[in-house]
PDB file of C-alpha atoms in Angstrom:
ATOM      1  CA  MET A   1      -0.112   0.133  -0.099  1.00 92.00           C
ATOM      2  CA  PRO A   2       1.845   2.864  -1.182  1.00 97.00           C
ATOM      3  CA  THR A   3       1.311   6.445   1.475  1.00 98.00           C
ATOM      4  CA  ALA A   4       0.541   9.752  -0.408  1.00 98.00           C
ATOM      5  CA  LEU A   5       0.803  13.113   1.755  1.00 98.00           C
ATOM      6  CA  ILE A   6      -1.566  15.935   0.928  1.00 98.00           C
ATOM      7  CA  THR A   7      -0.674  19.498   1.964  1.00 96.00           C
ATOM      8  CA  GLY A   8      -4.182  21.293   1.472  1.00 93.00           C
ATOM      9  CA  VAL A   9      -6.262  18.293   2.097  1.00 95.00           C
ATOM     10  CA  THR A  10      -8.700  20.735   3.455  1.00 93.00           C
ATOM     11  CA  GLY A  11      -9.366  22.164   0.335  1.00 93.00           C
ATOM     12  CA  GLN A  12     -11.453  21.731  -3.091  1.00 95.00           C
ATOM     13  CA  ASP A  13      -8.232  19.351  -4.708  1.00 96.00           C
ATOM     14  CA  GLY A  14      -6.956  18.202  -1.318  1.00 96.00           C
ATOM     15  CA  SER A  15     -10.458  16.694  -0.803  1.00 97.00           C
ATOM     16  CA  TYR A  16     -10.957  15.222  -4.439  1.00 97.00           C
ATOM     17  CA  LEU A  17      -7.008  14.038  -4.581  1.00 98.00           C
ATOM     18  CA  ALA A  18      -7.884  11.917  -1.241  1.00 98.00           C
ATOM     19  CA  GLU A  19     -10.768  10.442  -2.536  1.00 98.00           C
ATOM     20  CA  PHE A  20      -9.299   9.501  -5.488  1.00 98.00           C
ATOM     21  CA  LEU A  21      -6.230   7.905  -4.313  1.00 98.00           C
ATOM     22  CA  LEU A  22      -8.124   6.638  -1.452  1.00 98.00           C
ATOM     23  CA  ALA A  23     -10.309   4.511  -4.693  1.00 97.00           C
ATOM     24  CA  LYS A  24      -6.615   3.034  -6.196  1.00 98.00           C
ATOM     25  CA  GLY A  25      -5.435   1.553  -2.350  1.00 98.00           C
ATOM     26  CA  TYR A  26      -3.217   3.912  -1.088  1.00 98.00           C
ATOM     27  CA  ARG A  27      -2.632   5.263   2.573  1.00 98.00           C
ATOM     28  CA  VAL A  28      -3.617   8.784   2.346  1.00 98.00           C
ATOM     29  CA  VAL A  29      -1.990  11.212   5.203  1.00 98.00           C
ATOM     30  CA  GLY A  30      -4.061  14.859   5.001  1.00 96.00           C
ATOM     31  CA  VAL A  31      -1.143  17.799   6.509  1.00 95.00           C
ATOM     32  CA  VAL A  32      -3.271  20.271   8.163  1.00 93.00           C
ATOM     33  CA  ARG A  33      -2.783  23.976  10.018  1.00 86.00           C
ATOM     34  CA  ARG A  34      -2.858  23.543  13.649  1.00 78.00           C
ATOM     35  CA  THR A  35      -5.909  25.911  14.743  1.00 68.00           C
ATOM     36  CA  SER A  36      -8.531  26.405  17.258  1.00 47.00           C
ATOM     37  CA  HIS A  37     -11.251  24.935  15.091  1.00 62.00           C
ATOM     38  CA  ASP A  38     -11.253  22.709  12.733  1.00 68.00           C
ATOM     39  CA  SER A  39     -12.503  22.859   8.897  1.00 79.00           C
ATOM     40  CA  TYR A  40     -12.931  19.485   7.635  1.00 87.00           C
ATOM     41  CA  GLU A  41     -16.235  20.131   5.612  1.00 88.00           C
ATOM     42  CA  ARG A  42     -14.736  19.112   2.500  1.00 90.00           C
ATOM     43  CA  ILE A  43     -13.602  16.093   4.033  1.00 92.00           C
ATOM     44  CA  GLN A  44     -15.919  15.598   6.713  1.00 90.00           C
ATOM     45  CA  HIS A  45     -16.905  11.824   4.583  1.00 92.00           C
ATOM     46  CA  LEU A  46     -13.074  11.327   4.390  1.00 93.00           C
ATOM     47  CA  VAL A  47     -12.766  11.705   8.425  1.00 88.00           C
ATOM     48  CA  GLY A  48     -12.067   8.311   9.306  1.00 89.00           C
ATOM     49  CA  ALA A  49     -10.695   7.240   5.989  1.00 95.00           C
ATOM     50  CA  ILE A  50      -7.603   8.915   5.899  1.00 96.00           C
ATOM     51  CA  GLU A  51      -5.225  10.051   8.729  1.00 96.00           C
ATOM     52  CA  ILE A  52      -4.655  13.576  10.125  1.00 95.00           C
ATOM     53  CA  VAL A  53      -1.403  15.418  10.929  1.00 95.00           C
ATOM     54  CA  ALA A  54      -0.201  18.778  11.970  1.00 93.00           C
ATOM     55  CA  ALA A  55       2.306  20.816  10.072  1.00 95.00           C
ATOM     56  CA  ASP A  56       2.725  24.088   8.572  1.00 94.00           C
ATOM     57  CA  LEU A  57       4.318  25.175   5.484  1.00 94.00           C
ATOM     58  CA  LEU A  58       5.571  28.539   7.550  1.00 93.00           C
ATOM     59  CA  ASP A  59       7.732  25.275  10.162  1.00 94.00           C
ATOM     60  CA  GLN A  60      10.553  23.762   8.665  1.00 94.00           C
ATOM     61  CA  HIS A  61      10.727  21.585  11.478  1.00 96.00           C
ATOM     62  CA  SER A  62       7.063  20.367  11.042  1.00 96.00           C
ATOM     63  CA  LEU A  63       7.122  19.632   7.703  1.00 97.00           C
ATOM     64  CA  GLN A  64      10.253  17.377   8.343  1.00 97.00           C
ATOM     65  CA  SER A  65       9.155  15.668  11.251  1.00 97.00           C
ATOM     66  CA  VAL A  66       5.838  14.417   9.235  1.00 97.00           C
ATOM     67  CA  VAL A  67       7.944  13.590   6.136  1.00 98.00           C
ATOM     68  CA  ALA A  68       9.713  11.495   8.659  1.00 98.00           C
ATOM     69  CA  GLU A  69       6.640   9.870  10.555  1.00 97.00           C
ATOM     70  CA  THR A  70       4.902   8.790   7.756  1.00 98.00           C
ATOM     71  CA  GLN A  71       7.558   7.701   5.079  1.00 98.00           C
ATOM     72  CA  PRO A  72       5.590   8.907   2.122  1.00 98.00           C
ATOM     73  CA  ASP A  73       5.949   7.819  -1.556  1.00 98.00           C
ATOM     74  CA  GLU A  74       4.498  10.226  -3.010  1.00 98.00           C
ATOM     75  CA  ILE A  75       3.772  14.330  -1.527  1.00 98.00           C
ATOM     76  CA  TYR A  76       0.892  16.577  -2.973  1.00 98.00           C
ATOM     77  CA  ASN A  77       1.562  20.184  -2.285  1.00 97.00           C
ATOM     78  CA  LEU A  78      -1.837  21.812  -2.725  1.00 96.00           C
ATOM     79  CA  ALA A  79      -1.506  24.187   0.123  1.00 89.00           C
ATOM     80  CA  ALA A  80      -1.344  28.248  -0.611  1.00 81.00           C
ATOM     81  CA  GLN A  81      -2.709  30.960  -0.193  1.00 76.00           C
ATOM     82  CA  SER A  82      -4.818  30.505  -2.932  1.00 69.00           C
ATOM     83  CA  PHE A  83      -6.948  33.653  -3.533  1.00 66.00           C
ATOM     84  CA  VAL A  84      -5.677  36.096  -5.995  1.00 74.00           C
ATOM     85  CA  PRO A  85      -7.654  39.179  -4.973  1.00 72.00           C
ATOM     86  CA  THR A  86      -5.980  38.839  -0.915  1.00 78.00           C
ATOM     87  CA  SER A  87      -2.938  38.375  -2.604  1.00 78.00           C
ATOM     88  CA  TRP A  88      -2.647  42.079  -2.887  1.00 79.00           C
ATOM     89  CA  THR A  89      -3.912  42.825   0.542  1.00 84.00           C
ATOM     90  CA  GLN A  90      -1.364  40.282   1.927  1.00 90.00           C
ATOM     91  CA  PRO A  91       1.502  40.166  -0.541  1.00 89.00           C
ATOM     92  CA  VAL A  92       3.971  39.000   1.945  1.00 91.00           C
ATOM     93  CA  LEU A  93       1.806  36.375   3.917  1.00 89.00           C
ATOM     94  CA  THR A  94       1.281  34.974   0.203  1.00 90.00           C
ATOM     95  CA  GLY A  95       4.965  34.526  -0.922  1.00 90.00           C
ATOM     96  CA  GLU A  96       5.236  33.215   2.875  1.00 91.00           C
ATOM     97  CA  PHE A  97       2.948  30.070   2.413  1.00 92.00           C
ATOM     98  CA  THR A  98       2.768  30.066  -1.392  1.00 93.00           C
ATOM     99  CA  ALA A  99       6.736  31.005  -2.419  1.00 95.00           C
ATOM    100  CA  LEU A 100       8.531  29.774   0.375  1.00 96.00           C
ATOM    101  CA  GLY A 101       6.557  26.534   1.897  1.00 95.00           C
ATOM    102  CA  VAL A 102       7.553  25.453  -1.241  1.00 97.00           C
ATOM    103  CA  THR A 103      11.241  25.441  -0.121  1.00 97.00           C
ATOM    104  CA  ARG A 104      10.817  24.220   3.051  1.00 97.00           C
ATOM    105  CA  LEU A 105       8.532  21.076   1.655  1.00 98.00           C
ATOM    106  CA  LEU A 106      11.382  19.923  -0.651  1.00 98.00           C
ATOM    107  CA  ASP A 107      14.222  20.761   1.655  1.00 98.00           C
ATOM    108  CA  ALA A 108      12.812  18.468   4.242  1.00 98.00           C
ATOM    109  CA  ILE A 109      12.062  15.794   1.224  1.00 98.00           C
ATOM    110  CA  ARG A 110      15.625  16.281   0.454  1.00 98.00           C
ATOM    111  CA  LEU A 111      16.780  16.034   3.773  1.00 97.00           C
ATOM    112  CA  VAL A 112      14.746  13.297   5.425  1.00 97.00           C
ATOM    113  CA  LYS A 113      12.809  11.688   2.107  1.00 98.00           C
ATOM    114  CA  PRO A 114      14.762  12.485  -1.215  1.00 98.00           C
ATOM    115  CA  GLY A 115      13.193   9.135  -2.646  1.00 98.00           C
ATOM    116  CA  ALA A 116       9.357  10.433  -2.128  1.00 98.00           C
ATOM    117  CA  LYS A 117       8.130  11.911  -5.361  1.00 98.00           C
ATOM    118  CA  PHE A 118       6.937  15.597  -5.522  1.00 98.00           C
ATOM    119  CA  TYR A 119       3.925  16.724  -6.753  1.00 98.00           C
ATOM    120  CA  GLN A 120       3.674  21.010  -6.648  1.00 98.00           C
ATOM    121  CA  ALA A 121       0.424  22.799  -7.385  1.00 97.00           C
ATOM    122  CA  SER A 122       1.416  25.474  -9.966  1.00 97.00           C
ATOM    123  CA  SER A 123      -1.206  27.958 -11.817  1.00 95.00           C
ATOM    124  CA  SER A 124      -2.521  29.272 -14.872  1.00 95.00           C
ATOM    125  CA  GLU A 125      -1.507  32.539 -13.192  1.00 93.00           C
ATOM    126  CA  MET A 126       1.747  32.620 -13.815  1.00 96.00           C
ATOM    127  CA  PHE A 127       0.989  33.378 -17.244  1.00 96.00           C
ATOM    128  CA  GLY A 128      -0.366  36.280 -16.300  1.00 93.00           C
ATOM    129  CA  LYS A 129      -0.064  39.468 -19.200  1.00 93.00           C
ATOM    130  CA  VAL A 130       0.137  36.365 -21.621  1.00 93.00           C
ATOM    131  CA  ARG A 131       3.276  35.895 -24.538  1.00 92.00           C
ATOM    132  CA  GLU A 132       1.209  33.655 -26.457  1.00 95.00           C
ATOM    133  CA  THR A 133      -2.750  31.932 -26.601  1.00 95.00           C
ATOM    134  CA  PRO A 134      -2.692  29.241 -26.065  1.00 97.00           C
ATOM    135  CA  GLN A 135      -0.011  28.980 -23.444  1.00 97.00           C
ATOM    136  CA  ARG A 136       1.671  25.446 -22.728  1.00 97.00           C
ATOM    137  CA  GLU A 137       4.553  24.234 -21.184  1.00 98.00           C
ATOM    138  CA  THR A 138       7.385  26.339 -23.060  1.00 97.00           C
ATOM    139  CA  THR A 139       5.116  29.925 -22.767  1.00 98.00           C
ATOM    140  CA  PRO A 140       7.190  32.321 -20.755  1.00 97.00           C
ATOM    141  CA  PHE A 141       5.882  33.479 -17.631  1.00 97.00           C
ATOM    142  CA  HIS A 142       4.417  36.862 -16.463  1.00 96.00           C
ATOM    143  CA  PRO A 143       2.425  37.216 -13.233  1.00 94.00           C
ATOM    144  CA  ARG A 144       0.124  40.281 -12.895  1.00 90.00           C
ATOM    145  CA  SER A 145      -0.577  39.197  -9.083  1.00 89.00           C
ATOM    146  CA  PRO A 146       1.242  38.996  -5.963  1.00 89.00           C
ATOM    147  CA  TYR A 147       0.385  35.231  -5.593  1.00 92.00           C
ATOM    148  CA  GLY A 148       0.782  34.882  -9.491  1.00 92.00           C
ATOM    149  CA  VAL A 149       4.343  35.751  -8.562  1.00 93.00           C
ATOM    150  CA  ALA A 150       4.901  33.260  -6.004  1.00 94.00           C
ATOM    151  CA  LYS A 151       3.885  30.569  -7.593  1.00 96.00           C
ATOM    152  CA  VAL A 152       6.437  31.237 -10.438  1.00 97.00           C
ATOM    153  CA  TYR A 153       8.830  31.113  -7.464  1.00 97.00           C
ATOM    154  CA  GLY A 154       7.108  27.992  -6.223  1.00 97.00           C
ATOM    155  CA  HIS A 155       7.623  26.628  -9.727  1.00 98.00           C
ATOM    156  CA  HIS A 156      10.786  27.946 -10.448  1.00 98.00           C
ATOM    157  CA  ILE A 157      11.988  26.094  -6.757  1.00 98.00           C
ATOM    158  CA  THR A 158      10.530  23.119  -7.528  1.00 98.00           C
ATOM    159  CA  VAL A 159      12.726  22.633 -11.161  1.00 98.00           C
ATOM    160  CA  ASN A 160      15.564  24.086  -9.137  1.00 98.00           C
ATOM    161  CA  TYR A 161      15.544  21.089  -6.799  1.00 98.00           C
ATOM    162  CA  ARG A 162      15.412  18.263  -9.629  1.00 98.00           C
ATOM    163  CA  GLU A 163      17.892  19.212 -11.138  1.00 98.00           C
ATOM    164  CA  SER A 164      20.099  20.225  -8.248  1.00 98.00           C
ATOM    165  CA  TYR A 165      19.495  17.225  -6.129  1.00 98.00           C
ATOM    166  CA  GLY A 166      17.785  14.783  -8.403  1.00 98.00           C
ATOM    167  CA  LEU A 167      14.488  14.823  -6.576  1.00 98.00           C
ATOM    168  CA  PHE A 168      11.360  13.205  -8.719  1.00 98.00           C
ATOM    169  CA  ALA A 169       9.810  16.909  -8.715  1.00 98.00           C
ATOM    170  CA  VAL A 170       7.462  18.060 -10.966  1.00 98.00           C
ATOM    171  CA  SER A 171       4.843  21.415 -11.332  1.00 98.00           C
ATOM    172  CA  GLY A 172       1.106  20.794 -12.579  1.00 98.00           C
ATOM    173  CA  ILE A 173       0.251  24.132 -14.238  1.00 98.00           C
ATOM    174  CA  LEU A 174      -3.212  23.866 -13.682  1.00 97.00           C
ATOM    175  CA  PHE A 175      -5.708  25.984 -15.243  1.00 96.00           C
ATOM    176  CA  ASN A 176      -9.028  27.529 -13.421  1.00 95.00           C
ATOM    177  CA  HIS A 177     -11.035  24.101 -12.076  1.00 96.00           C
ATOM    178  CA  GLU A 178     -13.781  24.645  -9.806  1.00 97.00           C
ATOM    179  CA  SER A 179     -16.356  22.310  -8.795  1.00 97.00           C
ATOM    180  CA  PRO A 180     -19.593  22.478  -6.019  1.00 97.00           C
ATOM    181  CA  ARG A 181     -16.394  22.089  -3.122  1.00 96.00           C
ATOM    182  CA  ARG A 182     -14.751  25.527  -4.525  1.00 94.00           C
ATOM    183  CA  GLY A 183     -14.833  28.271  -2.035  1.00 91.00           C
ATOM    184  CA  LEU A 184     -17.207  30.703  -1.978  1.00 91.00           C
ATOM    185  CA  GLU A 185     -14.913  33.942  -2.879  1.00 87.00           C
ATOM    186  CA  PHE A 186     -14.095  32.597  -6.157  1.00 91.00           C
ATOM    187  CA  VAL A 187     -16.189  33.698  -9.381  1.00 94.00           C
ATOM    188  CA  THR A 188     -17.310  30.508 -10.826  1.00 96.00           C
ATOM    189  CA  ARG A 189     -18.746  29.923  -7.357  1.00 97.00           C
ATOM    190  CA  LYS A 190     -19.715  33.273  -6.482  1.00 96.00           C
ATOM    191  CA  ILE A 191     -21.848  32.799  -9.646  1.00 97.00           C
ATOM    192  CA  THR A 192     -23.361  29.844  -8.139  1.00 98.00           C
ATOM    193  CA  ASP A 193     -23.992  30.928  -5.056  1.00 97.00           C
ATOM    194  CA  GLY A 194     -25.283  34.038  -5.826  1.00 97.00           C
ATOM    195  CA  VAL A 195     -27.423  32.611  -8.442  1.00 98.00           C
ATOM    196  CA  ALA A 196     -29.371  29.818  -5.813  1.00 97.00           C
ATOM    197  CA  ARG A 197     -30.019  32.903  -3.639  1.00 97.00           C
ATOM    198  CA  ILE A 198     -31.741  34.802  -5.959  1.00 97.00           C
ATOM    199  CA  LYS A 199     -33.564  31.767  -7.433  1.00 97.00           C
ATOM    200  CA  LEU A 200     -34.950  31.262  -3.874  1.00 96.00           C
ATOM    201  CA  ARG A 201     -34.982  34.802  -2.812  1.00 95.00           C
ATOM    202  CA  LEU A 202     -32.379  35.041  -0.077  1.00 96.00           C
ATOM    203  CA  ALA A 203     -31.010  37.733  -2.740  1.00 96.00           C
ATOM    204  CA  THR A 204     -31.966  39.962  -5.472  1.00 96.00           C
ATOM    205  CA  SER A 205     -29.026  40.908  -7.064  1.00 96.00           C
ATOM    206  CA  LEU A 206     -24.981  39.737  -7.737  1.00 96.00           C
ATOM    207  CA  GLN A 207     -22.080  42.168  -7.714  1.00 95.00           C
ATOM    208  CA  LEU A 208     -19.412  40.740 -10.196  1.00 94.00           C
ATOM    209  CA  GLY A 209     -16.128  42.634 -11.540  1.00 91.00           C
ATOM    210  CA  ASN A 210     -15.082  41.991 -15.319  1.00 91.00           C
ATOM    211  CA  LEU A 211     -17.659  40.245 -17.324  1.00 93.00           C
ATOM    212  CA  ASP A 212     -14.954  39.709 -19.890  1.00 92.00           C
ATOM    213  CA  ALA A 213     -12.399  38.174 -18.472  1.00 91.00           C
ATOM    214  CA  LYS A 214     -11.910  35.028 -20.117  1.00 94.00           C
ATOM    215  CA  ARG A 215     -10.249  31.315 -18.020  1.00 95.00           C
ATOM    216  CA  ASP A 216      -9.880  28.100 -19.330  1.00 97.00           C
ATOM    217  CA  TRP A 217     -12.534  26.212 -16.609  1.00 97.00           C
ATOM    218  CA  GLY A 218     -12.369  22.417 -16.030  1.00 97.00           C
ATOM    219  CA  TYR A 219     -13.945  20.272 -13.404  1.00 98.00           C
ATOM    220  CA  ALA A 220     -11.547  19.479 -10.361  1.00 97.00           C
ATOM    221  CA  GLY A 221     -12.008  15.885 -10.061  1.00 97.00           C
ATOM    222  CA  ASP A 222     -10.523  15.678 -13.765  1.00 97.00           C
ATOM    223  CA  TYR A 223      -7.900  17.274 -12.545  1.00 98.00           C
ATOM    224  CA  VAL A 224      -6.416  15.576  -9.740  1.00 98.00           C
ATOM    225  CA  ASP A 225      -6.421  12.121 -11.668  1.00 98.00           C
ATOM    226  CA  ALA A 226      -3.760  14.549 -14.226  1.00 98.00           C
ATOM    227  CA  MET A 227      -1.658  15.289 -10.462  1.00 98.00           C
ATOM    228  CA  TRP A 228      -1.528  11.841 -10.255  1.00 98.00           C
ATOM    229  CA  ARG A 229      -0.404  10.620 -13.635  1.00 98.00           C
ATOM    230  CA  MET A 230       2.190  12.744 -13.598  1.00 98.00           C
ATOM    231  CA  LEU A 231       3.952  11.453 -10.515  1.00 98.00           C
ATOM    232  CA  GLN A 232       3.573   7.724 -12.590  1.00 98.00           C
ATOM    233  CA  GLN A 233       5.897   8.529 -15.601  1.00 98.00           C
ATOM    234  CA  PRO A 234       9.469   6.977 -15.867  1.00 98.00           C
ATOM    235  CA  GLU A 235      10.645  10.836 -15.718  1.00 98.00           C
ATOM    236  CA  PRO A 236       9.572  13.843 -13.458  1.00 98.00           C
ATOM    237  CA  GLU A 237       8.200  16.779 -16.364  1.00 98.00           C
ATOM    238  CA  ASP A 238       6.106  19.724 -15.407  1.00 98.00           C
ATOM    239  CA  TYR A 239       2.615  19.732 -17.782  1.00 98.00           C
ATOM    240  CA  VAL A 240       0.029  22.118 -18.318  1.00 98.00           C
ATOM    241  CA  ILE A 241      -3.760  20.953 -17.118  1.00 98.00           C
ATOM    242  CA  GLY A 242      -6.774  22.093 -19.044  1.00 98.00           C
ATOM    243  CA  THR A 243      -9.248  21.759 -21.863  1.00 98.00           C
ATOM    244  CA  GLY A 244      -8.215  23.666 -24.691  1.00 97.00           C
ATOM    245  CA  VAL A 245     -11.903  26.010 -24.490  1.00 97.00           C
ATOM    246  CA  HIS A 246     -12.147  29.199 -22.501  1.00 95.00           C
ATOM    247  CA  HIS A 247     -14.885  31.406 -21.486  1.00 97.00           C
ATOM    248  CA  SER A 248     -15.863  35.055 -20.357  1.00 96.00           C
ATOM    249  CA  VAL A 249     -17.328  35.708 -16.933  1.00 96.00           C
ATOM    250  CA  ARG A 250     -20.084  36.746 -18.782  1.00 96.00           C
ATOM    251  CA  ASP A 251     -20.716  32.725 -20.095  1.00 97.00           C
ATOM    252  CA  CYS A 252     -20.690  32.239 -16.771  1.00 97.00           C
ATOM    253  CA  CYS A 253     -23.708  34.231 -15.681  1.00 97.00           C
ATOM    254  CA  GLU A 254     -25.312  33.086 -18.986  1.00 97.00           C
ATOM    255  CA  VAL A 255     -25.361  29.640 -18.112  1.00 98.00           C
ATOM    256  CA  ALA A 256     -25.567  29.500 -14.669  1.00 98.00           C
ATOM    257  CA  PHE A 257     -28.692  31.879 -14.741  1.00 98.00           C
ATOM    258  CA  ALA A 258     -30.390  29.877 -17.589  1.00 98.00           C
ATOM    259  CA  HIS A 259     -30.158  26.865 -15.915  1.00 98.00           C
ATOM    260  CA  ALA A 260     -32.425  28.393 -12.499  1.00 97.00           C
ATOM    261  CA  GLY A 261     -34.325  29.385 -15.770  1.00 97.00           C
ATOM    262  CA  LEU A 262     -33.362  33.623 -15.153  1.00 97.00           C
ATOM    263  CA  ASP A 263     -32.075  35.896 -17.301  1.00 96.00           C
ATOM    264  CA  TRP A 264     -28.691  37.323 -15.774  1.00 96.00           C
ATOM    265  CA  GLN A 265     -28.955  40.703 -17.313  1.00 95.00           C
ATOM    266  CA  HIS A 266     -31.553  41.587 -14.381  1.00 95.00           C
ATOM    267  CA  PHE A 267     -29.745  40.472 -11.840  1.00 96.00           C
ATOM    268  CA  VAL A 268     -25.951  40.977 -12.489  1.00 94.00           C
ATOM    269  CA  GLU A 269     -24.250  44.824 -11.597  1.00 93.00           C
ATOM    270  CA  HIS A 270     -20.597  45.747 -12.339  1.00 89.00           C
ATOM    271  CA  ASP A 271     -19.058  46.581  -9.064  1.00 85.00           C
ATOM    272  CA  PRO A 272     -15.811  48.689  -9.491  1.00 83.00           C
ATOM    273  CA  ARG A 273     -13.645  47.104  -6.001  1.00 80.00           C
ATOM    274  CA  CYS A 274     -14.493  43.672  -7.638  1.00 75.00           C
ATOM    275  CA  ASP A 275     -11.923  44.560 -10.316  1.00 75.00           C
ATOM    276  CA  ARG A 276      -8.223  43.624  -9.953  1.00 68.00           C
ATOM    277  CA  PRO A 277      -5.441  46.402  -9.908  1.00 74.00           C
ATOM    278  CA  ALA A 278      -3.500  44.786 -12.962  1.00 68.00           C
ATOM    279  CA  GLU A 279      -5.760  42.216 -14.937  1.00 71.00           C
ATOM    280  CA  VAL A 280      -5.586  39.404 -16.477  1.00 74.00           C
ATOM    281  CA  ASP A 281      -7.514  39.007 -19.478  1.00 80.00           C
ATOM    282  CA  THR A 282      -7.197  35.598 -21.060  1.00 89.00           C
ATOM    283  CA  LEU A 283      -5.908  32.087 -20.499  1.00 94.00           C
ATOM    284  CA  LEU A 284      -6.263  29.289 -22.295  1.00 97.00           C
ATOM    285  CA  ALA A 285      -4.327  25.973 -22.783  1.00 97.00           C
ATOM    286  CA  ASP A 286      -2.903  24.041 -24.811  1.00 98.00           C
ATOM    287  CA  PRO A 287      -2.717  20.697 -22.754  1.00 98.00           C
ATOM    288  CA  SER A 288      -1.709  18.909 -25.820  1.00 98.00           C
ATOM    289  CA  LYS A 289       1.423  16.911 -23.897  1.00 98.00           C
ATOM    290  CA  ALA A 290      -0.492  15.914 -20.619  1.00 98.00           C
ATOM    291  CA  CYS A 291      -2.998  14.511 -23.143  1.00 97.00           C
ATOM    292  CA  ALA A 292      -0.290  12.709 -25.162  1.00 98.00           C
ATOM    293  CA  ARG A 293       1.650  11.383 -22.689  1.00 97.00           C
ATOM    294  CA  LEU A 294      -0.421  11.146 -19.555  1.00 98.00           C
ATOM    295  CA  GLY A 295      -3.096   9.891 -21.721  1.00 97.00           C
ATOM    296  CA  TRP A 296      -5.135  12.306 -19.749  1.00 98.00           C
ATOM    297  CA  GLY A 297      -8.346  14.510 -20.803  1.00 96.00           C
ATOM    298  CA  PRO A 298     -11.104  16.262 -19.267  1.00 96.00           C
ATOM    299  CA  SER A 299     -14.476  14.625 -18.865  1.00 96.00           C
ATOM    300  CA  VAL A 300     -16.585  17.178 -17.415  1.00 97.00           C
ATOM    301  CA  SER A 301     -17.740  20.276 -19.941  1.00 97.00           C
ATOM    302  CA  PHE A 302     -18.464  23.955 -18.666  1.00 97.00           C
ATOM    303  CA  GLU A 303     -21.758  23.595 -19.089  1.00 97.00           C
ATOM    304  CA  ALA A 304     -22.048  20.597 -17.478  1.00 98.00           C
ATOM    305  CA  LEU A 305     -19.787  21.729 -14.553  1.00 98.00           C
ATOM    306  CA  ILE A 306     -21.806  25.381 -14.302  1.00 98.00           C
ATOM    307  CA  ARG A 307     -24.743  23.674 -14.200  1.00 98.00           C
ATOM    308  CA  MET A 308     -23.756  20.725 -11.666  1.00 98.00           C
ATOM    309  CA  MET A 309     -22.173  23.713  -9.513  1.00 98.00           C
ATOM    310  CA  VAL A 310     -25.655  25.721  -9.446  1.00 98.00           C
ATOM    311  CA  ASP A 311     -27.759  22.249  -8.512  1.00 98.00           C
ATOM    312  CA  ALA A 312     -25.504  21.830  -5.335  1.00 97.00           C
ATOM    313  CA  ASP A 313     -26.063  25.724  -4.162  1.00 97.00           C
ATOM    314  CA  LEU A 314     -29.479  24.999  -4.848  1.00 97.00           C
ATOM    315  CA  ALA A 315     -29.419  22.058  -2.663  1.00 96.00           C
ATOM    316  CA  ARG A 316     -27.963  23.667   0.157  1.00 94.00           C
ATOM    317  CA  LEU A 317     -29.769  26.514   0.203  1.00 95.00           C
ATOM    318  CA  GLN A 318     -33.310  24.835  -0.189  1.00 92.00           C
ATOM    319  CA  GLY A 319     -33.552  24.887   3.654  1.00 76.00           C
ATOM    320  CA  LYS A 320     -32.646  28.699   4.355  1.00 75.00           C
ATOM    321  CA  ALA A 321     -35.477  29.737   1.756  1.00 63.00           C
TER     322      ALA A 321
END
């Protein structure tokens, strides 16, 4: 039974990855930060099936201790300060978690379990002000937020440890991926939650920022499969993961509101406070390398994904109406 260690196990991706690995017969160990309350909502159904250990990306010793005690075969670093708008209000904290946290974990692996395979969650936000469309593994980075800058550091330090110490360390450059477990602060979930509230007469409008921003949106459950496939390859390489199709925030509104039998134009209002200081206009993946070498591909369409999220939010809020 192989052992997988997952940082960020309580997040969207962590919860789907834990389910995925359990189904493959793994022993799954989830890393959580020690706080005065737990936030196990997304993994409540897995609490008896996975092991929970305390460690912190800000604390090198705790990471070394967890790696030494659990002796993982695979390590997935999904923990980060991952909300782009927060990275402007907390840029230093974002750097500590999302950039330097990767270094601390890689160094713990180097010192304690150099034979473990390591996955780093890189992000399409690294491309930022894109130099070419679509974006592939060789596209230059031009991040447009402290979050994007921190992710670039995490990406390059992963490459550096691979080349300097011979670690099996890879980065998955994942484009936007969503699900009913997505945080309410992210725009797709903000939209589907807003639609459900308006449909159930719990709200009368939805405030959004730039409706013209375009993203390559896929289903998070598909993307954790790609993470695992990267660590099963004979050689460590980085991969772009996305659907190869992009849609605007406006498209997302149209699909979500229509699924609830509503006209989005009657309810959506522009709020300039939601606009980014530096906008990323278009992100579109070229996942051809992952499709060819990993045998990976998305299984859920954009429209089906948004409808799934609307249905989940309607069900969640039904009792509050």
